[in-house]
Amino acid sequence: MDSATPGVDALVIGGGFFGAALARQLAREGLQVVLVERAADLLTRASYTNQARVHLGYHYPRSFLTASRSLRNAPRFRAEFADCVVDDFAHYYAIGRTLSKVNARQFEVFCRRIGAPLAPAPPEIRRAFAAALIEDVFVVPEPAFDAVKLRARLVADLAEARVDVRTGTEAIRVAAGPRGLRTTLASAAGPDAIDSARVFNCTYSRLNGLLTASGLPAIPLKHELAEMLLIEPPPFLAKAAVTVMCGPFFSCMPFPARGLHTLSHVRYTPHRSWIDDPARPWHDPLAVMDALPPSHAPAMVRDAVRYLPALAGCRVVESMWEVKTILPRSEVDDSRPILLKADHGLPGLTCIAGAKVDNIYDLFDSALLQPALAGGRA
Ligand SMILES: Cc1cc2nc3c(=O)[nH]c(=O)nc-3n(C[C@H](O)[C@H](O)[C@H](O)COP(=O)(O)OP(=O)(O)OC[C@H]3O[C@@H](n4cnc5c(N)ncnc54)[C@H](O)[C@@H]3O)c2cc1C
């Protein structure tokens, strides 16, 4: 097939937060960039369906590196996307008495070591938790982000940076081409192809789909079908978030994109998980999303109420489902690094998956991205 689109410097595949922010960055550096997204809009998948936490490190007491990088990256996210950050609520971190992998003293020491501010929660807040199950409660300044505002902001920035954004367009495969790489595309308008010096695979849970369809080696990734509840919180939580650490507990965070809260639970949010196995046909997460299992909502609420009885007053509005993708080792050490593989299988093909939104700065700071910024012109 001849290329219908003249060659460009860079093709970014996947219009989630990572693909959109990267396309914007490359264009700001002077590259001619095309961004393709299979859905009808940007930031509709994991970048929308998540807990909306701007991580400040508190969540990772078992991974010092992830915690300290979060603490360093969060202010950059806050500064750059100030209009998308919501901090008009108090965030309480409660420490479980049993089954927790840290106790209250260890959590305090860890926060002080990484330099993350925390203070004892007021007495009326402590009293709201079940004393038999919660050892201590702290208040921390950890905000949330509004995914709808983030989308609007990136759409405007991409237009200003003159990125050619093509929604409703799926990348089918990547191969060597006359300008470096040729990517086959499919959209309602029919098949197409685009030549570019660089291709960035930012398809998150579908990263290995593109690789296997291109005859390239898959990357070991673990996927988890996740269910989060959207709830109307009881009055006690209207301007608050609660995260119970560090084990099979729950979090309840504002979800600014809907004006509701999410409720997620370490035991009940994951429904099933799988690891991409190069020896087997690739398992498309979209197929998993098409056959959802029965909701865990009753169990999730029931267990959370044991720790925070006021949650009995919440109203479950709906379940939100998404496939969460992590590196297999994150299961063991609780780290959340960025996945960044340059020249993966083909010169000029880079695979990227962030484990949380602030990882974008790990990407921009990485020496591996610099050749693309410096020499990516077609
Ligand atoms: C349940 C859950 C809770 C989370 N909580 C948090 C949190 O509180 N804080 C935090 O910072 N992070 C959180 N995360 C992680 C965060 O959501 C992800 O790190 C981030 O959204 C990944 O962004 P992305 O752009 O890589 O992926 P996505 O937003 O999924 O974007 C990938 C895009 O690629 C598109 N695509 C796929 N295949 C193709 C193709 N072949 N051609 C074209 N387009 C394609 C998809 O349609 C999609 O839009 C959570 C994730 C989940 C699932």
CSV table of N, CA and C in Angstrom, one decimal, residues 208 218-224 272-283 326-329 331:
chain,number,residue,atom,x,y,z
A,208,ASN,N,0.8,-4.5,23.7
A,208,ASN,CA,1.3,-5.7,23.0
A,208,ASN,C,0.5,-6.1,21.8
A,218,ALA,N,6.7,-9.2,22.4
A,218,ALA,CA,5.8,-8.6,23.4
A,218,ALA,C,6.6,-8.2,24.6
A,219,ILE,N,6.0,-7.3,25.4
A,219,ILE,CA,6.7,-6.8,26.6
A,219,ILE,C,5.9,-7.5,27.8
A,220,PRO,N,6.6,-8.1,28.8
A,220,PRO,CA,5.8,-8.7,29.9
A,220,PRO,C,5.0,-7.6,30.6
A,221,LEU,N,3.7,-7.7,30.6
A,221,LEU,CA,2.8,-6.7,31.2
A,221,LEU,C,1.7,-7.5,31.9
A,222,LYS,N,1.3,-7.0,33.1
A,222,LYS,CA,0.2,-7.6,33.8
A,222,LYS,C,-1.0,-6.7,33.7
A,223,HIS,N,-2.1,-7.3,33.4
A,223,HIS,CA,-3.4,-6.6,33.3
A,223,HIS,C,-4.4,-7.1,34.3
A,224,GLU,N,-5.2,-6.1,34.7
A,224,GLU,CA,-6.2,-6.4,35.8
A,224,GLU,C,-7.5,-5.8,35.4
A,272,ARG,N,-10.3,-9.9,37.6
A,272,ARG,CA,-9.4,-11.0,37.0
A,272,ARG,C,-8.2,-10.4,36.5
A,273,SER,N,-7.1,-11.1,36.4
A,273,SER,CA,-5.9,-10.6,35.9
A,273,SER,C,-5.2,-11.6,35.0
A,274,TRP,N,-4.4,-11.1,34.1
A,274,TRP,CA,-3.6,-12.0,33.2
A,274,TRP,C,-2.3,-11.3,32.8
A,275,ILE,N,-1.4,-12.1,32.4
A,275,ILE,CA,-0.1,-11.6,31.9
A,275,ILE,C,0.0,-11.9,30.5
A,276,ASP,N,0.4,-10.9,29.7
A,276,ASP,CA,0.6,-11.1,28.2
A,276,ASP,C,1.7,-12.2,28.1
A,277,ASP,N,1.3,-13.3,27.4
A,277,ASP,CA,2.2,-14.4,27.3
A,277,ASP,C,2.6,-14.5,25.8
A,278,PRO,N,3.9,-14.3,25.5
A,278,PRO,CA,4.3,-14.3,24.1
A,278,PRO,C,4.0,-15.7,23.4
A,279,ALA,N,3.9,-16.7,24.3
A,279,ALA,CA,3.7,-18.1,23.7
A,279,ALA,C,2.2,-18.3,23.3
A,280,ARG,N,1.4,-17.4,23.7
A,280,ARG,CA,-0.1,-17.6,23.4
A,280,ARG,C,-0.6,-16.4,22.5
A,281,PRO,N,-1.7,-16.6,21.8
A,281,PRO,CA,-2.3,-15.5,21.1
A,281,PRO,C,-2.6,-14.3,22.0
A,282,TRP,N,-2.4,-13.1,21.6
A,282,TRP,CA,-2.6,-11.9,22.4
A,282,TRP,C,-4.1,-11.8,22.8
A,283,HIS,N,-4.3,-11.5,24.1
A,283,HIS,CA,-5.6,-11.4,24.7
A,283,HIS,C,-6.0,-9.9,24.7
A,326,ILE,N,0.1,-3.0,34.6
A,326,ILE,CA,1.4,-2.7,35.4
A,326,ILE,C,2.5,-3.6,34.9
A,327,LEU,N,3.7,-3.3,35.3
A,327,LEU,CA,4.8,-4.2,35.1
A,327,LEU,C,4.6,-5.4,36.2
A,328,PRO,N,4.9,-6.6,35.8
A,328,PRO,CA,4.7,-7.7,36.7
A,328,PRO,C,5.5,-7.5,38.0
A,329,ARG,N,6.6,-6.9,38.0
A,329,ARG,CA,7.4,-6.7,39.2
A,329,ARG,C,6.7,-5.7,40.2
A,331,GLU,N,3.8,-5.8,41.2
A,331,GLU,CA,3.1,-6.7,42.1
A,331,GLU,C,3.8,-7.0,43.4
